[in-house]
Amino acid sequence: MGNPITLAEAASLVRPVDAILTGFVGGQADVLLEAIGARPDLTDVTLFTGLLAAPYRLLLHPGVRVLSGFFGPVERAARQQGCRVEYLAADFHGLEALALRVKPRVVLAATTPPDADGWLNFGIHSAAIYRPFVDAAADSARVAIAQVNPHMPRIEGLAEFGRNRIHVSQVDAWVEHPADLPTLPVPTATPEELEIARLVNGLVGSGSTLQFGIGAVPNEVARALAAGPDDDLGIHTEMICDGVAALHRAGKVTNRKGLYDGVTVATFALGSADLYAWLDGNLDVRMLPVSHVNDPALLRGLRRFVSINGALAVDLLGQIAADHVGGHQYSGVGGHHSFVTGAREAPNGMSIICLRSTATVGGKTISTIVPRIGAGMTVTTPRHHTQWIVTEYGAVDLTPLGDRSRAAALVALAHPDFRDELAAGFPA
């Protein structure tokens, strides 16, 4: 299609009974979602998405149901208000596989404007939307609509995976909407998080291939590595954060990884405006579909792969809760279990789970190390996949420890105020 259409025209392509797919956060077709939500005639529309960037009006639409593969503040608030929001239990590359199997009729993606040759680039969000969008565009019974934004960075992919782009002639429709991208400011680390980062930094070492999760600790680890002596690093990560840019700018990244050598690889980016400016046209970085980034079968082949992620709680058996606590869906499985598995099984690899020893819930301080994950919590990563656990009180590799020894080691990582209570929960 050669020329853009209006938002109203694009929204009219959705049927009263339909299924829609769009990406997460920066890959979300936000103004298209708003225009669709304004239609009064929708009776049974299912939206597949995740990590909603805004409280779209369609959340309140009685004819719309949202299936989110990753909860954020918007989903949590909408659920509390009684909106029709459900959590779709799947890991990140499983969400892509599901989209390719279910084939929602309408697929929406955020892209750059067409370049001089007519190519739309998916920018900071290839993730679980790129392949389903291309699939829908090639199917005459389906509709692929691009929301183009001149502020979207243009990030190259790899030729064998479609180069993170689609030609404008292949899409069914496109709309123009200039807007700032959603940002995630670099968080200020607490003293406890700085200590966790220091401990993690001591485990990494030169020659490591790194994956960073979201939050203050991964960013702080990256900044410390950028200022420290370790070098010859590779980056293979689900999310590019500001810390990745800091490592590149410090000259620490060689990307000798054993897979996708010579380039930093990710499936989406979320960070500051400065990060997006650094990514624009940067050929040291490639954005790939999530299936070619998160699959543990690929991760096992990376050189000294070190995965750094967070958790909400860990029990004395080593079970990790990272997405559902207190009886509520907090986030999602995402790439957590995939990277824990892949890093643990990579040659000389290392999976590191970081968490502060306490959390504040309802004004009360509680321990994040608990006797057992039970009612109100869900296991994200099972005990037999857990390797390193780090709190501000230390770091321990659970893999060579028997059940009683690992329980004792985890008690030692807990806040001193809770250790006696936890010690009573040792395995019998």
Short mmCIF file of C-alpha atoms in Angstrom, two decimals:
data_model
loop_
_atom_site.label_atom_id
_atom_site.label_comp_id
_atom_site.label_asym_id
_atom_site.label_seq_id
_atom_site.Cartn_x
_atom_site.Cartn_y
_atom_site.Cartn_z
CA MET A 1 0.00 0.00 0.00
CA GLY A 2 1.52 3.29 -1.07
CA ASN A 3 -0.15 5.97 1.06
CA PRO A 4 -1.13 6.14 4.73
CA ILE A 5 -4.76 6.02 5.77
CA THR A 6 -6.54 7.74 8.65
CA LEU A 7 -6.87 6.24 12.11
CA ALA A 8 -10.62 5.92 11.65
CA GLU A 9 -10.11 4.02 8.39
CA ALA A 10 -7.58 1.72 10.03
CA ALA A 11 -9.83 1.08 13.04
CA SER A 12 -12.71 0.21 10.70
CA LEU A 13 -10.73 -2.78 9.44
CA VAL A 14 -11.43 -4.51 12.77
CA ARG A 15 -14.66 -6.51 12.83
CA PRO A 16 -17.13 -6.44 15.75
CA VAL A 17 -16.07 -10.03 16.47
CA ASP A 18 -12.32 -10.32 15.95
CA ALA A 19 -8.87 -11.17 17.30
CA ILE A 20 -6.05 -8.61 17.39
CA LEU A 21 -2.34 -8.94 18.16
CA THR A 22 0.11 -6.16 18.96
CA GLY A 23 3.53 -5.92 20.63
CA PHE A 24 4.73 -4.92 24.07
CA VAL A 25 5.46 -1.32 25.22
CA GLY A 26 7.51 0.34 22.43
CA GLY A 27 6.18 -2.17 19.90
CA GLN A 28 2.57 -1.33 20.74
CA ALA A 29 0.40 0.42 18.16
CA ASP A 30 -0.96 2.76 20.81
CA VAL A 31 -3.02 5.25 18.79
CA LEU A 32 -4.50 2.41 16.76
CA LEU A 33 -5.57 0.73 20.01
CA GLU A 34 -7.17 3.99 21.14
CA ALA A 35 -9.04 4.36 17.85
CA ILE A 36 -10.28 0.77 18.01
CA GLY A 37 -11.37 1.25 21.62
CA ALA A 38 -13.54 4.19 20.56
CA ARG A 39 -15.76 1.99 18.40
CA PRO A 40 -19.13 1.31 20.08
CA ASP A 41 -20.00 -1.68 17.89
CA LEU A 42 -17.37 -4.14 19.15
CA THR A 43 -19.07 -7.17 20.68
CA ASP A 44 -16.41 -9.87 21.09
CA VAL A 45 -12.85 -8.72 20.39
CA THR A 46 -9.81 -10.41 21.93
CA LEU A 47 -6.56 -8.44 22.13
CA PHE A 48 -3.32 -10.39 22.52
CA THR A 49 -0.56 -8.16 23.88
CA GLY A 50 1.58 -7.51 26.97
CA LEU A 51 3.05 -4.78 29.16
CA LEU A 52 0.49 -2.16 28.17
CA ALA A 53 2.06 1.26 27.69
CA ALA A 54 -1.07 3.23 28.66
CA PRO A 55 -4.55 2.73 30.18
CA TYR A 56 -6.25 2.48 26.80
CA ARG A 57 -9.99 3.09 26.65
CA LEU A 58 -10.55 -0.39 25.22
CA LEU A 59 -9.76 -1.77 28.70
CA LEU A 60 -13.15 -0.42 29.76
CA HIS A 61 -14.93 -1.58 26.62
CA PRO A 62 -17.44 -4.35 27.48
CA GLY A 63 -16.86 -5.98 24.10
CA VAL A 64 -13.08 -6.29 24.48
CA ARG A 65 -11.07 -8.89 26.37
CA VAL A 66 -7.32 -8.46 26.86
CA LEU A 67 -4.96 -11.44 27.09
CA SER A 68 -1.63 -10.12 28.35
CA GLY A 69 1.53 -12.21 28.23
CA PHE A 70 3.29 -9.87 30.67
CA PHE A 71 1.63 -7.72 33.31
CA GLY A 72 2.80 -4.22 34.10
CA PRO A 73 1.30 -1.38 36.16
CA VAL A 74 -1.53 -0.83 33.65
CA GLU A 75 -2.66 -4.46 33.64
CA ARG A 76 -2.44 -4.68 37.43
CA ALA A 77 -4.54 -1.54 37.91
CA ALA A 78 -7.06 -2.56 35.23
CA ARG A 79 -7.53 -5.96 36.84
CA GLN A 80 -8.18 -4.36 40.23
CA GLN A 81 -10.84 -2.17 38.59
CA GLY A 82 -12.63 -5.23 37.23
CA CYS A 83 -11.59 -4.92 33.59
CA ARG A 84 -11.54 -8.00 31.39
CA VAL A 85 -7.77 -8.56 31.61
CA GLU A 86 -6.34 -12.06 31.86
CA TYR A 87 -2.77 -13.31 32.13
CA LEU A 88 -1.65 -15.54 29.27
CA ALA A 89 0.78 -18.03 30.78
CA ALA A 90 3.66 -18.53 28.35
CA ASP A 91 7.32 -17.66 28.15
CA PHE A 92 8.34 -14.95 25.67
CA HIS A 93 9.24 -17.16 22.71
CA GLY A 94 6.19 -19.28 23.53
CA LEU A 95 4.04 -16.19 22.94
CA GLU A 96 5.47 -15.92 19.43
CA ALA A 97 4.80 -19.61 18.79
CA LEU A 98 1.24 -19.18 20.04
CA ALA A 99 0.64 -16.19 17.74
CA LEU A 100 1.92 -18.14 14.75
CA ARG A 101 -0.42 -21.02 15.63
CA VAL A 102 -3.56 -19.08 16.64
CA LYS A 103 -3.16 -16.51 13.83
CA PRO A 104 -5.12 -13.50 15.15
CA ARG A 105 -6.83 -11.94 12.15
CA VAL A 106 -5.55 -8.40 12.74
CA VAL A 107 -1.90 -7.72 13.61
CA LEU A 108 -0.69 -4.24 14.56
CA ALA A 109 2.95 -3.16 14.79
CA ALA A 110 4.89 0.02 15.51
CA THR A 111 7.53 0.75 12.86
CA THR A 112 9.68 3.44 11.35
CA PRO A 113 8.39 5.34 8.32
CA PRO A 114 9.34 3.76 4.96
CA ASP A 115 12.90 4.55 3.91
CA ALA A 116 13.87 5.69 0.41
CA ASP A 117 13.37 2.13 -0.83
CA GLY A 118 10.05 1.62 0.95
CA TRP A 119 11.22 -0.49 3.91
CA LEU A 120 9.48 -0.22 7.26
CA ASN A 121 11.78 -1.16 10.17
CA PHE A 122 10.47 -2.63 13.45
CA GLY A 123 13.04 -0.64 15.42
CA ILE A 124 13.28 -1.39 19.12
CA HIS A 125 10.73 -4.22 19.09
CA SER A 126 11.11 -7.33 16.97
CA ALA A 127 10.20 -9.64 19.88
CA ALA A 128 7.06 -11.78 19.46
CA ILE A 129 5.44 -9.45 16.89
CA TYR A 130 7.80 -9.41 13.89
CA ARG A 131 7.22 -12.92 12.59
CA PRO A 132 3.41 -12.91 13.22
CA PHE A 133 3.14 -9.53 11.46
CA VAL A 134 5.02 -10.77 8.39
CA ASP A 135 2.88 -13.94 8.48
CA ALA A 136 -0.35 -11.89 8.55
CA ALA A 137 0.85 -9.59 5.77
CA ALA A 138 1.33 -12.60 3.49
CA ASP A 139 -2.17 -13.96 4.22
CA SER A 140 -5.01 -12.47 2.14
CA ALA A 141 -7.54 -13.44 4.82
CA ARG A 142 -5.77 -11.41 7.49
CA VAL A 143 -4.86 -7.75 8.05
CA ALA A 144 -1.43 -6.31 8.92
CA ILE A 145 -1.46 -2.62 9.89
CA ALA A 146 1.70 -0.60 10.63
CA GLN A 147 1.71 2.47 12.87
CA VAL A 148 4.74 4.43 11.66
CA ASN A 149 6.61 6.80 13.94
CA PRO A 150 9.51 9.00 12.77
CA HIS A 151 10.96 8.82 16.31
CA MET A 152 11.38 5.05 16.10
CA PRO A 153 15.10 4.14 15.80
CA ARG A 154 16.02 2.11 12.74
CA ILE A 155 17.83 -1.04 13.96
CA GLU A 156 19.17 -3.61 11.54
CA GLY A 157 18.43 -7.31 11.91
CA LEU A 158 20.20 -10.26 10.29
CA ALA A 159 19.52 -11.24 6.69
CA GLU A 160 18.56 -14.82 7.55
CA PHE A 161 15.77 -13.56 9.82
CA GLY A 162 14.33 -10.85 7.58
CA ARG A 163 16.48 -7.89 8.67
CA ASN A 164 13.85 -6.60 11.13
CA ARG A 165 11.88 -5.00 8.30
CA ILE A 166 8.99 -5.36 5.86
CA HIS A 167 8.31 -3.51 2.62
CA VAL A 168 5.48 -1.01 2.70
CA SER A 169 3.96 -2.67 -0.36
CA GLN A 170 3.43 -5.84 1.68
CA VAL A 171 1.33 -4.34 4.48
CA ASP A 172 -2.43 -3.97 4.20
CA ALA A 173 -2.49 -0.45 5.66
CA TRP A 174 -0.38 2.05 7.56
CA VAL A 175 -0.99 5.16 9.62
CA GLU A 176 1.37 7.95 10.63
CA HIS A 177 1.73 9.09 14.22
CA PRO A 178 4.82 10.93 15.50
CA ALA A 179 5.26 10.38 19.25
CA ASP A 180 8.00 9.97 21.82
CA LEU A 181 8.73 6.33 22.61
CA PRO A 182 7.98 4.90 26.06
CA THR A 183 11.06 5.34 28.22
CA LEU A 184 12.39 3.57 31.28
CA PRO A 185 14.64 5.98 33.17
CA VAL A 186 17.83 4.48 34.57
CA PRO A 187 16.79 3.58 38.14
CA THR A 188 18.74 4.83 41.14
CA ALA A 189 20.18 1.85 42.97
CA THR A 190 19.66 1.51 46.72
CA PRO A 191 22.64 0.64 48.98
CA GLU A 192 21.42 -2.96 49.04
CA GLU A 193 21.23 -3.08 45.25
CA LEU A 194 24.70 -1.57 44.93
CA GLU A 195 26.06 -4.33 47.15
CA ILE A 196 24.25 -6.99 45.12
CA ALA A 197 25.72 -5.50 41.95
CA ARG A 198 29.19 -5.55 43.48
CA LEU A 199 28.84 -9.24 44.34
CA VAL A 200 27.52 -10.10 40.87
CA ASN A 201 30.30 -8.10 39.23
CA GLY A 202 32.84 -10.28 41.02
CA LEU A 203 31.34 -13.41 39.44
CA VAL A 204 31.34 -12.30 35.80
CA GLY A 205 34.94 -12.18 34.52
CA SER A 206 36.50 -11.37 31.16
CA GLY A 207 35.29 -13.32 28.16
CA SER A 208 31.71 -13.62 29.39
CA THR A 209 28.62 -13.34 27.20
CA LEU A 210 26.00 -11.37 29.10
CA GLN A 211 22.22 -11.21 29.40
CA PHE A 212 20.66 -8.47 31.50
CA GLY A 213 17.16 -8.44 32.91
CA ILE A 214 15.19 -5.35 33.88
CA GLY A 215 15.86 -3.22 36.96
CA ALA A 216 18.46 -1.32 38.95
CA VAL A 217 20.77 -4.26 39.64
CA PRO A 218 21.41 -5.35 36.01
CA ASN A 219 22.01 -1.72 34.99
CA GLU A 220 24.36 -1.23 37.93
CA VAL A 221 26.25 -4.44 37.09
CA ALA A 222 26.72 -3.21 33.51
CA ARG A 223 27.94 0.21 34.66
CA ALA A 224 30.39 -1.40 37.09
CA LEU A 225 31.68 -3.70 34.34
CA ALA A 226 32.10 -0.69 32.05
CA ALA A 227 34.33 0.97 34.66
CA GLY A 228 36.14 -2.22 35.74
CA PRO A 229 38.95 -4.40 34.38
CA ASP A 230 36.87 -7.15 32.73
CA ASP A 231 36.81 -7.01 28.94
CA ASP A 232 36.26 -9.14 25.81
CA LEU A 233 32.56 -9.28 26.62
CA GLY A 234 29.65 -10.40 24.45
CA ILE A 235 26.00 -9.36 24.63
CA HIS A 236 23.14 -11.75 23.91
CA THR A 237 20.12 -10.43 25.78
CA GLU A 238 16.34 -10.30 25.60
CA MET A 239 16.28 -6.60 26.47
CA ILE A 240 18.82 -3.89 25.67
CA CYS A 241 19.06 -1.49 28.61
CA ASP A 242 21.17 1.63 29.12
CA GLY A 243 23.89 -0.46 30.73
CA VAL A 244 24.52 -2.23 27.42
CA ALA A 245 25.23 1.12 25.77
CA ALA A 246 27.63 1.97 28.62
CA LEU A 247 29.56 -1.26 28.02
CA HIS A 248 29.86 -0.53 24.31
CA ARG A 249 30.97 3.04 24.90
CA ALA A 250 33.64 1.80 27.32
CA GLY A 251 35.08 -0.48 24.63
CA LYS A 252 34.38 -3.63 26.64
CA VAL A 253 32.32 -5.46 24.00
CA THR A 254 33.99 -7.66 21.37
CA ASN A 255 31.06 -10.05 20.84
CA ARG A 256 33.15 -13.19 20.42
CA LYS A 257 30.30 -15.42 21.56
CA GLY A 258 30.13 -18.50 19.37
CA LEU A 259 26.73 -17.39 18.03
CA TYR A 260 25.95 -14.19 16.12
CA ASP A 261 29.59 -13.19 16.49
CA GLY A 262 30.54 -9.57 15.99
CA VAL A 263 27.20 -8.00 16.96
CA THR A 264 25.17 -7.43 20.10
CA VAL A 265 21.88 -9.31 19.82
CA ALA A 266 18.53 -8.57 21.47
CA THR A 267 14.83 -8.87 20.76
CA PHE A 268 13.64 -5.52 22.19
CA ALA A 269 15.00 -2.38 23.85
CA LEU A 270 13.59 -0.38 26.74
CA GLY A 271 15.40 2.49 28.37
CA SER A 272 16.14 6.19 28.11
CA ALA A 273 15.86 8.52 25.13
CA ASP A 274 19.67 8.52 25.08
CA LEU A 275 19.62 4.74 24.61
CA TYR A 276 17.27 5.02 21.64
CA ALA A 277 19.47 7.68 20.04
CA TRP A 278 22.50 5.39 20.49
CA LEU A 279 20.65 2.48 18.88
CA ASP A 280 19.49 4.39 15.80
CA GLY A 281 21.47 3.10 12.82
CA ASN A 282 24.02 1.39 15.10
CA LEU A 283 25.32 -1.61 13.14
CA ASP A 284 26.98 -3.05 16.26
CA VAL A 285 23.47 -4.04 17.42
CA ARG A 286 20.98 -6.39 15.73
CA MET A 287 17.34 -6.88 16.65
CA LEU A 288 16.05 -10.44 16.10
CA PRO A 289 12.73 -12.24 16.58
CA VAL A 290 12.40 -13.62 20.10
CA SER A 291 12.57 -17.23 18.88
CA HIS A 292 16.12 -16.58 17.68
CA VAL A 293 17.20 -14.97 20.95
CA ASN A 294 15.48 -16.71 23.89
CA ASP A 295 15.45 -20.37 22.89
CA PRO A 296 17.54 -22.30 25.48
CA ALA A 297 18.81 -24.57 22.70
CA LEU A 298 20.60 -21.52 21.26
CA LEU A 299 21.76 -20.18 24.62
CA ARG A 300 23.56 -23.41 25.45
CA GLY A 301 26.03 -22.68 22.63
CA LEU A 302 27.18 -19.29 23.89
CA ARG A 303 30.68 -18.79 25.28
CA ARG A 304 30.65 -18.44 29.10
CA PHE A 305 27.06 -17.27 29.10
CA VAL A 306 26.14 -15.28 32.23
CA SER A 307 22.45 -14.54 32.78
CA ILE A 308 21.58 -11.81 35.34
CA ASN A 309 17.93 -11.61 36.38
CA GLY A 310 15.77 -10.69 39.34
CA ALA A 311 13.16 -12.44 41.45
CA LEU A 312 10.42 -11.58 43.91
CA ALA A 313 10.99 -14.52 46.27
CA VAL A 314 12.99 -17.73 46.64
CA ASP A 315 12.22 -20.56 49.02
CA LEU A 316 14.57 -22.82 50.97
CA LEU A 317 14.32 -25.50 48.27
CA GLY A 318 15.60 -23.01 45.66
CA GLN A 319 12.27 -22.51 43.90
CA ILE A 320 11.96 -19.01 42.42
CA ALA A 321 8.85 -16.84 42.21
CA ALA A 322 9.44 -14.01 39.75
CA ASP A 323 6.02 -13.18 38.31
CA HIS A 324 3.14 -14.06 40.68
CA VAL A 325 3.16 -13.23 44.41
CA GLY A 326 0.67 -12.24 47.07
CA GLY A 327 -2.10 -13.92 45.13
CA HIS A 328 -1.70 -11.49 42.23
CA GLN A 329 -0.12 -11.60 38.79
CA TYR A 330 2.74 -9.10 39.02
CA SER A 331 4.63 -9.45 35.72
CA GLY A 332 5.14 -12.53 33.54
CA VAL A 333 7.39 -15.48 32.84
CA GLY A 334 9.05 -13.59 29.98
CA GLY A 335 12.55 -14.92 29.37
CA HIS A 336 13.28 -15.73 33.02
CA HIS A 337 13.17 -19.51 32.88
CA SER A 338 14.64 -19.64 29.36
CA PHE A 339 17.76 -17.72 30.34
CA VAL A 340 18.17 -19.53 33.66
CA THR A 341 18.09 -22.84 31.79
CA GLY A 342 20.33 -21.77 28.92
CA ALA A 343 22.99 -20.12 31.07
CA ARG A 344 23.16 -22.96 33.55
CA GLU A 345 23.73 -25.46 30.72
CA ALA A 346 26.12 -23.37 28.59
CA PRO A 347 29.83 -24.26 28.78
CA ASN A 348 31.16 -22.48 31.90
CA GLY A 349 27.85 -20.64 32.00
CA MET A 350 26.27 -19.09 35.04
CA SER A 351 22.68 -18.18 35.93
CA ILE A 352 22.51 -15.46 38.59
CA ILE A 353 19.26 -14.50 40.33
CA CYS A 354 19.39 -11.24 42.30
CA LEU A 355 16.98 -10.03 44.95
CA ARG A 356 17.02 -7.81 48.01
CA SER A 357 16.61 -9.80 51.22
CA THR A 358 13.47 -7.89 52.20
CA ALA A 359 10.48 -6.19 50.60
CA THR A 360 7.85 -3.81 51.94
CA VAL A 361 4.24 -4.94 51.49
CA GLY A 362 1.41 -2.90 52.97
CA GLY A 363 3.86 -0.97 55.11
CA LYS A 364 5.31 -4.17 56.59
CA THR A 365 8.82 -5.50 56.00
CA ILE A 366 8.86 -9.13 54.90
CA SER A 367 11.59 -11.58 53.92
CA THR A 368 11.96 -12.41 50.22
CA ILE A 369 13.53 -15.71 51.25
CA VAL A 370 10.64 -17.84 52.43
CA PRO A 371 10.27 -21.37 53.85
CA ARG A 372 8.12 -22.61 50.95
CA ILE A 373 6.50 -21.15 47.86
CA GLY A 374 2.88 -22.11 48.38
CA ALA A 375 -0.50 -20.43 48.40
CA GLY A 376 -0.39 -16.97 46.86
CA MET A 377 2.84 -17.56 44.92
CA THR A 378 3.67 -19.36 41.70
CA VAL A 379 6.95 -21.01 40.77
CA THR A 380 8.55 -19.31 37.77
CA THR A 381 11.76 -21.36 37.81
CA PRO A 382 11.96 -24.80 39.46
CA ARG A 383 14.57 -25.70 42.06
CA HIS A 384 16.57 -28.02 39.81
CA HIS A 385 17.31 -25.16 37.39
CA THR A 386 18.36 -22.60 40.00
CA GLN A 387 22.08 -21.86 40.22
CA TRP A 388 23.45 -18.69 41.84
CA ILE A 389 21.34 -16.65 44.28
CA VAL A 390 22.61 -13.23 45.36
CA THR A 391 21.30 -10.87 48.03
CA GLU A 392 23.08 -7.99 49.76
CA TYR A 393 24.30 -10.57 52.30
CA GLY A 394 26.20 -12.78 49.89
CA ALA A 395 26.16 -15.09 46.89
CA VAL A 396 25.83 -18.87 46.73
CA ASP A 397 25.79 -21.51 43.99
CA LEU A 398 23.02 -23.94 44.94
CA THR A 399 23.77 -26.57 42.31
CA PRO A 400 26.31 -28.69 44.28
CA LEU A 401 24.36 -28.49 47.56
CA GLY A 402 22.00 -31.05 49.06
CA ASP A 403 18.60 -29.92 50.26
CA ARG A 404 19.64 -29.22 53.86
CA SER A 405 22.86 -27.51 52.79
CA ARG A 406 21.13 -25.27 50.26
CA ALA A 407 18.49 -24.32 52.85
CA ALA A 408 21.24 -23.33 55.30
CA ALA A 409 23.02 -21.35 52.57
CA LEU A 410 19.83 -19.48 51.70
CA VAL A 411 19.12 -18.68 55.34
CA ALA A 412 22.58 -17.07 55.47
CA LEU A 413 21.54 -14.80 52.56
CA ALA A 414 18.39 -13.66 54.36
CA HIS A 415 18.09 -10.52 56.47
CA PRO A 416 19.32 -11.26 60.02
CA ASP A 417 15.89 -10.40 61.47
CA PHE A 418 14.37 -13.42 59.70
CA ARG A 419 17.11 -16.04 59.92
CA ASP A 420 15.95 -17.80 63.11
CA GLU A 421 12.42 -18.09 61.80
CA LEU A 422 13.63 -19.43 58.45
CA ALA A 423 15.99 -21.93 60.08
CA ALA A 424 12.93 -23.63 61.55
CA GLY A 425 11.79 -24.38 58.00
CA PHE A 426 14.77 -26.59 57.05
CA PRO A 427 13.93 -29.78 55.11
CA ALA A 428 13.17 -32.68 57.46
#
